[in-house]
PDB file of C-alpha atoms in Angstrom:
ATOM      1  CA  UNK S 187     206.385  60.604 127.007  1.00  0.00           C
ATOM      2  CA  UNK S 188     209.247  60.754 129.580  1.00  0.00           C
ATOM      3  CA  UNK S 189     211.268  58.417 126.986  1.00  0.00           C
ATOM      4  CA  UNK S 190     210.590  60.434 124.462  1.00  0.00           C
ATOM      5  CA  UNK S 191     211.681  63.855 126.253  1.00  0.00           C
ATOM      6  CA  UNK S 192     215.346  61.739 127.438  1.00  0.00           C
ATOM      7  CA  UNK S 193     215.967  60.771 123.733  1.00  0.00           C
ATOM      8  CA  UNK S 194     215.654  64.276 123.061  1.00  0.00           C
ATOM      9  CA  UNK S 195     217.544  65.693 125.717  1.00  0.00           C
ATOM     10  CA  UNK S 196     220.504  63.139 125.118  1.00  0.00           C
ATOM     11  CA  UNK S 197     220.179  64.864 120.917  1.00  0.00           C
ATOM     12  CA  UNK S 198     220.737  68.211 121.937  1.00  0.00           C
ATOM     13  CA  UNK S 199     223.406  67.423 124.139  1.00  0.00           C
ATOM     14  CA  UNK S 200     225.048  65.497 121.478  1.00  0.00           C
ATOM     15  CA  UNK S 201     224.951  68.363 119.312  1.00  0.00           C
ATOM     16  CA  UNK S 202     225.752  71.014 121.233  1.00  0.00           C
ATOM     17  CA  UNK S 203     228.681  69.029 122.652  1.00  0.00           C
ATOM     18  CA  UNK S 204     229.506  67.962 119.188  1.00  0.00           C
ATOM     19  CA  UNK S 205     229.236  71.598 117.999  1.00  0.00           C
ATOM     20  CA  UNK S 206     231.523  73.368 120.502  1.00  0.00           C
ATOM     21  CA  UNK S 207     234.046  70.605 119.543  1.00  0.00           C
ATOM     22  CA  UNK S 208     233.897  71.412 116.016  1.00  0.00           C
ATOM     23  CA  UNK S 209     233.971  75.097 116.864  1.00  0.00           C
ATOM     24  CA  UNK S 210     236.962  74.876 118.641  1.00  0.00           C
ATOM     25  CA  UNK S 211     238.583  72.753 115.971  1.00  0.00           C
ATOM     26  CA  UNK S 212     237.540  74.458 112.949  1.00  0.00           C
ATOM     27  CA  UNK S 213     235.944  78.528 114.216  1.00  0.00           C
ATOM     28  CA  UNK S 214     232.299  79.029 113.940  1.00  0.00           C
ATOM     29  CA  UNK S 215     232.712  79.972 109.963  1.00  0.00           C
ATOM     30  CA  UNK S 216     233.716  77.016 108.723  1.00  0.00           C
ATOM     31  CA  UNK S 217     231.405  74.566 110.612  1.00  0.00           C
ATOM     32  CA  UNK S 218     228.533  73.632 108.407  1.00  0.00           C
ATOM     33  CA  UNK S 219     225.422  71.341 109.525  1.00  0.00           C
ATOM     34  CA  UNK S 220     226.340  68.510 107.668  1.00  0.00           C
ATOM     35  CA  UNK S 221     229.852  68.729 110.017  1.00  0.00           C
ATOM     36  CA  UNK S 222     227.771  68.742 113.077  1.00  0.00           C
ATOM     37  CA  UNK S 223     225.377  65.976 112.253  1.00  0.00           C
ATOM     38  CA  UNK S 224     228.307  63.591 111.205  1.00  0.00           C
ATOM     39  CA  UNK S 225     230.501  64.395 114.796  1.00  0.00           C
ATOM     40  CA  UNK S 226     226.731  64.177 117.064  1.00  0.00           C
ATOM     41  CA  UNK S 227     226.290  60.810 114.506  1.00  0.00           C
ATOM     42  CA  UNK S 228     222.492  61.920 113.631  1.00  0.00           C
ATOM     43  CA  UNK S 229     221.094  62.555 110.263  1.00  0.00           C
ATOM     44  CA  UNK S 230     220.551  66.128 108.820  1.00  0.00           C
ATOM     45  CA  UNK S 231     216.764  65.648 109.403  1.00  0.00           C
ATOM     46  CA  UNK S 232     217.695  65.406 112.991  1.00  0.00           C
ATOM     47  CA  UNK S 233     219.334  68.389 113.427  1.00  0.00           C
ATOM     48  CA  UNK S 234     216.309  70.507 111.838  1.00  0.00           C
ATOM     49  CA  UNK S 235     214.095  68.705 113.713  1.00  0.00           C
ATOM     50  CA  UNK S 236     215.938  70.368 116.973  1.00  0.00           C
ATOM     51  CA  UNK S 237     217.140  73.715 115.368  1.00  0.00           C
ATOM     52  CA  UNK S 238     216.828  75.897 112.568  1.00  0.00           C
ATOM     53  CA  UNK S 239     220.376  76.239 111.429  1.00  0.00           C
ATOM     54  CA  UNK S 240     223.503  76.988 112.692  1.00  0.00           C
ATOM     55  CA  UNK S 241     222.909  79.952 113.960  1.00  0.00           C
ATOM     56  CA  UNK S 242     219.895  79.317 115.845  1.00  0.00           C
ATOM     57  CA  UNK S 243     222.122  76.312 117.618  1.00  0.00           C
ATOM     58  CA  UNK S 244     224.334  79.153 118.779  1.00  0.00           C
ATOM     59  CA  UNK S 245     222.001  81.329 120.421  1.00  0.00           C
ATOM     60  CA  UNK S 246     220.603  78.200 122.113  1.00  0.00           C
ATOM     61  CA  UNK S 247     223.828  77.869 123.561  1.00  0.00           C
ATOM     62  CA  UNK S 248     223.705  81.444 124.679  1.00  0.00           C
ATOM     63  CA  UNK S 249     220.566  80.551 126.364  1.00  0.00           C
ATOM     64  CA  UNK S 250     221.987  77.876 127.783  1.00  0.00           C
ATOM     65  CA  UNK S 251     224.691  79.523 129.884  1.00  0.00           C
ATOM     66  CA  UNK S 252     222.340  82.287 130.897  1.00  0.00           C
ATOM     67  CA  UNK S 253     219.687  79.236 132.320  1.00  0.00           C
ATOM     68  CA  UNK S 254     222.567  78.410 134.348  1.00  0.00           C
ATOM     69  CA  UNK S 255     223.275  82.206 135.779  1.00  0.00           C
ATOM     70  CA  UNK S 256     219.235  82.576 135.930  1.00  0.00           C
ATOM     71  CA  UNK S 257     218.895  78.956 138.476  1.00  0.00           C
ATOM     72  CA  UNK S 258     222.272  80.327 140.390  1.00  0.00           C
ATOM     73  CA  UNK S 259     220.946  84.081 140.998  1.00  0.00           C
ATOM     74  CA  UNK S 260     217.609  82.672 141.989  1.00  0.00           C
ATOM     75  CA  UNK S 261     219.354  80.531 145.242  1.00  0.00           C
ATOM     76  CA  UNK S 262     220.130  84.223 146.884  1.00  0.00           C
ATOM     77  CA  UNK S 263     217.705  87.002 148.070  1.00  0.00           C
ATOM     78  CA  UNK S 264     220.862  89.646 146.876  1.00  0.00           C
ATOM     79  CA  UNK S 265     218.892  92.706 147.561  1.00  0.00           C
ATOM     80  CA  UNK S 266     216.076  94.033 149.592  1.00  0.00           C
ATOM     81  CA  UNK S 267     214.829  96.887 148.589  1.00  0.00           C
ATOM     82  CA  UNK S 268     218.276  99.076 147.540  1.00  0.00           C
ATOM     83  CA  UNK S 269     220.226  97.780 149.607  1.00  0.00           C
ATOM     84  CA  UNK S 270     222.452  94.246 148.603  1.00  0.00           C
ATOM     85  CA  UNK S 271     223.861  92.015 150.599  1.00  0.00           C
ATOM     86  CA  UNK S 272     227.576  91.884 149.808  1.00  0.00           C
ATOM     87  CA  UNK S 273     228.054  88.272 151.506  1.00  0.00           C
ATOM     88  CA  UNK S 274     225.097  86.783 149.250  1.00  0.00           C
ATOM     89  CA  UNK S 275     226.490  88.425 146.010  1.00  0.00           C
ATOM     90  CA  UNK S 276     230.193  86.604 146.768  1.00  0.00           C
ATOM     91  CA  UNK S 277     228.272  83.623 147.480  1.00  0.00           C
ATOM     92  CA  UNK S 278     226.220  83.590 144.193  1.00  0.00           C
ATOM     93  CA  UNK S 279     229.139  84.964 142.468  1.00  0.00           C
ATOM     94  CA  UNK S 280     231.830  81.842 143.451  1.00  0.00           C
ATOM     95  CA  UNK S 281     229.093  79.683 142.411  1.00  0.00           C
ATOM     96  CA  UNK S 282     228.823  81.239 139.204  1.00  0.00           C
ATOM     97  CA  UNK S 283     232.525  81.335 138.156  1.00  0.00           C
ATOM     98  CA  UNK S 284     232.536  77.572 139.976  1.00  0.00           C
ATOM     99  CA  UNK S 285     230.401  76.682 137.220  1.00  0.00           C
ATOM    100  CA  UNK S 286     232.294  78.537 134.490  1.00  0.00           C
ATOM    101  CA  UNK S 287     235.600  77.181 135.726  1.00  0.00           C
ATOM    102  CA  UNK S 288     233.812  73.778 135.339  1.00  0.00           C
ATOM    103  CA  UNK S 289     232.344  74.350 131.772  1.00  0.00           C
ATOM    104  CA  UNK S 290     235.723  76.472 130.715  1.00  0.00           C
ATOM    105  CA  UNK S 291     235.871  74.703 126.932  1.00  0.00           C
ATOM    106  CA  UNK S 292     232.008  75.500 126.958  1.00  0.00           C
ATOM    107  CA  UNK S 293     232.413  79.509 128.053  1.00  0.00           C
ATOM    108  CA  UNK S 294     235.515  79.835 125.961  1.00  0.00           C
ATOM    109  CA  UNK S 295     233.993  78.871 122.670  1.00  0.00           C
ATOM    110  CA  UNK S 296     230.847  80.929 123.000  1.00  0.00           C
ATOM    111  CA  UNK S 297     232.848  84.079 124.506  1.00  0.00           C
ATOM    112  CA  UNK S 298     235.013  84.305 121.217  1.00  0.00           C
ATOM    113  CA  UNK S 299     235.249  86.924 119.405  1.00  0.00           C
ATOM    114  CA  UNK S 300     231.827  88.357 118.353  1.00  0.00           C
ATOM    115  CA  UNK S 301     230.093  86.132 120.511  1.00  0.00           C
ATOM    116  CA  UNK S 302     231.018  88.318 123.836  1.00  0.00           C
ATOM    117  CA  UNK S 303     228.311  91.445 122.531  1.00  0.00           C
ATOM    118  CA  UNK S 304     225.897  88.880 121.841  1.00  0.00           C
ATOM    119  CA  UNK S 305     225.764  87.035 125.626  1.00  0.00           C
ATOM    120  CA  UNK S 306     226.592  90.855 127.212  1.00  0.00           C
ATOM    121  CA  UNK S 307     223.333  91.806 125.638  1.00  0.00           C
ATOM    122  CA  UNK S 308     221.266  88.449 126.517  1.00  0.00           C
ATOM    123  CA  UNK S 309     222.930  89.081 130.314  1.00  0.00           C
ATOM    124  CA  UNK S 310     221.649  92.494 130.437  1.00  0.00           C
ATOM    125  CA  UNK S 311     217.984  91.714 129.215  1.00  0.00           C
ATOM    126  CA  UNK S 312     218.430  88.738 132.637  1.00  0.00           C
ATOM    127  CA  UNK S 313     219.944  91.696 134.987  1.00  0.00           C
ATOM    128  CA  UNK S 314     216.962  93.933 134.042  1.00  0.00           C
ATOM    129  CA  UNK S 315     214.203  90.978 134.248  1.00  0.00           C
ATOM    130  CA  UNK S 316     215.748  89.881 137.502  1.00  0.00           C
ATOM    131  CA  UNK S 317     215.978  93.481 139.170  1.00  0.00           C
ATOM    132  CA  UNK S 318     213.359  95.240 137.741  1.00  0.00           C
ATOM    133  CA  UNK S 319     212.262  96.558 140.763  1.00  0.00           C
ATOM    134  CA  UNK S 320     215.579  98.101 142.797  1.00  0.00           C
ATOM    135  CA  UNK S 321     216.627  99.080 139.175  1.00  0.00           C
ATOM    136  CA  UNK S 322     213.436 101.254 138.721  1.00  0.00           C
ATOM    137  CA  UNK S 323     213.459 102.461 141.950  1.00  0.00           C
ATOM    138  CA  UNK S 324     217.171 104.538 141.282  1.00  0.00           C
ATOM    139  CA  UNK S 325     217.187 107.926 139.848  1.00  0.00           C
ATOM    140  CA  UNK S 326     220.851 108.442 139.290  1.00  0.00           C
ATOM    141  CA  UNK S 327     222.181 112.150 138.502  1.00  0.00           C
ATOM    142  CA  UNK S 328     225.105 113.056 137.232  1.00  0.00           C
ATOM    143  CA  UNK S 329     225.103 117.167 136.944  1.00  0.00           C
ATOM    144  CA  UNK S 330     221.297 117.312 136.965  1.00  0.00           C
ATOM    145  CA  UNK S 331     221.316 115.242 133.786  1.00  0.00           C
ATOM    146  CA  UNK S 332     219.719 111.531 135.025  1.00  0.00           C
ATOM    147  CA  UNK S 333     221.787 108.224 133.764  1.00  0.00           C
ATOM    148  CA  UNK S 334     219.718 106.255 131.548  1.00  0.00           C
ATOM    149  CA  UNK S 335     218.997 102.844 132.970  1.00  0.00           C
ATOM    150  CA  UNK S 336     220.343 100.959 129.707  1.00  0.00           C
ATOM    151  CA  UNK S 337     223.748 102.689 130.468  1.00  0.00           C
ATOM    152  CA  UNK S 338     223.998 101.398 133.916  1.00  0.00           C
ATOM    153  CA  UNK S 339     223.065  97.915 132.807  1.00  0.00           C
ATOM    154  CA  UNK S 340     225.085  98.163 129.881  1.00  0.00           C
ATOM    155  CA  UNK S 341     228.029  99.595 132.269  1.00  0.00           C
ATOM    156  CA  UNK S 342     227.777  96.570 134.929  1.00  0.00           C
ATOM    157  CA  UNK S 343     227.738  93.709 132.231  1.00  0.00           C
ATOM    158  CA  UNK S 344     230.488  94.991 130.500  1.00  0.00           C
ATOM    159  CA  UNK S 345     232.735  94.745 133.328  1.00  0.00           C
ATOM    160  CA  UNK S 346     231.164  91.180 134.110  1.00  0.00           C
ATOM    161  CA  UNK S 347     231.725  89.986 130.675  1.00  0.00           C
ATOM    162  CA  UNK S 348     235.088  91.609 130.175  1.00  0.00           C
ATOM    163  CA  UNK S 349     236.449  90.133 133.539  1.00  0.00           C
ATOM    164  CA  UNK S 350     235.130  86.248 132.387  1.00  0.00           C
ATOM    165  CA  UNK S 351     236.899  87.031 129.330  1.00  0.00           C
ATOM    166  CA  UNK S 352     240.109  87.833 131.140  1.00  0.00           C
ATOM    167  CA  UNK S 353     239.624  84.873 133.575  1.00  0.00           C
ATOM    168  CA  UNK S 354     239.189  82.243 130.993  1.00  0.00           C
ATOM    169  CA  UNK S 355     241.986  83.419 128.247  1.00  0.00           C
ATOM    170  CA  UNK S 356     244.405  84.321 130.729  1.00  0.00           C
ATOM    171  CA  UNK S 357     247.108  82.377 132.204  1.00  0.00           C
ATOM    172  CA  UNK S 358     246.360  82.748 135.988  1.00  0.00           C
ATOM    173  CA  UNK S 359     245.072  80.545 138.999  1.00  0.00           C
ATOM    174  CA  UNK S 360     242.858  82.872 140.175  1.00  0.00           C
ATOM    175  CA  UNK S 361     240.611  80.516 142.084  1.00  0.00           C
ATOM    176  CA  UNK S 362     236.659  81.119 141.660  1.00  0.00           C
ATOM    177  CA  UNK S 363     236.186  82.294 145.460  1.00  0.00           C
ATOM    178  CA  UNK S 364     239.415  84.629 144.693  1.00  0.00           C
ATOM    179  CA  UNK S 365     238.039  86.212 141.434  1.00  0.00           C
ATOM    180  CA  UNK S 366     234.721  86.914 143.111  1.00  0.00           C
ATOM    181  CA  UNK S 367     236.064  88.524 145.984  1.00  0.00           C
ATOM    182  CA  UNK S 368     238.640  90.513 143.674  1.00  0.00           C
ATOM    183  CA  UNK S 369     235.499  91.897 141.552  1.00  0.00           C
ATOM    184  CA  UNK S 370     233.223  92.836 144.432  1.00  0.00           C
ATOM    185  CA  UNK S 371     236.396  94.485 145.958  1.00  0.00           C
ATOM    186  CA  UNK S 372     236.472  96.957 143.039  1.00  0.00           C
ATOM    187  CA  UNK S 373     233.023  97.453 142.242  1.00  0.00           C
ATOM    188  CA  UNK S 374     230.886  97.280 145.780  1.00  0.00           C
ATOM    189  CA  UNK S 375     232.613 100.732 147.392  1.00  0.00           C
ATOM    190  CA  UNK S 376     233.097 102.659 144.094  1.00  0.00           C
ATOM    191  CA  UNK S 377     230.151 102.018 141.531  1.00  0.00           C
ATOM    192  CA  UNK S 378     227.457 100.695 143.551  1.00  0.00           C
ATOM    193  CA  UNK S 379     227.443 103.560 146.036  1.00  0.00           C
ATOM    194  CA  UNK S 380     227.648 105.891 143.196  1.00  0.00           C
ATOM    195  CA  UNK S 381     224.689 104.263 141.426  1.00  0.00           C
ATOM    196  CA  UNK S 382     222.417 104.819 145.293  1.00  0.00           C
ATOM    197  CA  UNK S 383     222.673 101.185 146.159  1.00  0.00           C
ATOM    198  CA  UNK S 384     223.115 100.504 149.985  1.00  0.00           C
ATOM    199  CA  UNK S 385     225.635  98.382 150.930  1.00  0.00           C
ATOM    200  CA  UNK S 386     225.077  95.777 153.360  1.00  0.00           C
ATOM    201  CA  UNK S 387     228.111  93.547 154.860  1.00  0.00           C
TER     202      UNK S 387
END
């Protein structure tokens, strides 16, 4: 059995590898299955054995980078009760951009174009699994009308995504200890306060 599970480990990691090459060759349009099969050097009947189609293979690759975000948050106790602990969430959050920065072909590809709504909307469905509880807990007002939770999540994975996207496109040497420091810098005093979260050095 445990033979059988590395063979097919070591196919989906030939495919996925081989189709964020051919993505980044060719764009996601004009990669077909047949291309992907013939760069991974499996058959067609292997591919559908693993995935649908090519569009399944992409969200598995979404999935993939949020497994990675999921194991990293999961190292930290960030927040107790509503209050979070600013040194854990710079810790968590250079290891997270650590791994980016190591995976950069990998985070480019699937945060092109279209692709950034798609993992902004898989990271917020994580966010709200994760923190269902201090998220609950907050009643934010904003002249007696309350703030929907889905804006708040939707507010604090945009500026997530949109500052990866920035990172990775842009010509800088922003280190990942640098960039997480920057981002808690802007968003710890200002929006976290606002939203009733304690802040805890």
């Amino acid at each position: 059995m445990k033979k059988t599970d590395l063979r097919v480990q070591r196919t989906n990691k030939l495919i996925v590898e081989a189709f964020i090459h051919l993505v980044e060759k060719k764009g996601y349009e004009q990669v077909t299955v047949q291309d992907i099969a013939d760069e991974a050097m499996i058959n067609r009947a292997t591919f559908y054995a693993h995935y649908k189609d090519k569009q399944d293979l992409y969200e598995r690759i979404f999935d993939l980078a949020l497994d990675s975000f999921t194991e990293i948050l999961s190292l930290e106790d960030l927040v107790q009760g509503n209050r979070i602990k600013l040194k854990k969430v710079e810790v968590t959050m250079t290891n997270i951009f650590k791994h980016i920065h190591e995976n950069r072909q990998f985070y480019l590809t699937i945060l092109d174009g279209a692709a950034i709504e798609i993992i902004r909307r898989k990271l917020g469905v994580l966010l709200t699994v994760r923190y269902d509880k201090i998220f609950s807990s907050l009643r934010i007002t904003e002249s007696d009308i309350e703030v929907p939770l889905d804006f708040i999540i939707e507010y604090i994975t945009s500026i997530f995504v949109g500052t990866l996207h920035w990172w990775l496109t842009a010509e800088t040497t922003m280190a990942p200890n640098q960039l997480a420091k920057l981002v808690i810098k802007l968003v710890a005093n200002g929006h976290l306060t606002v939203l009733g979260i304690e802040i805890e050095d």
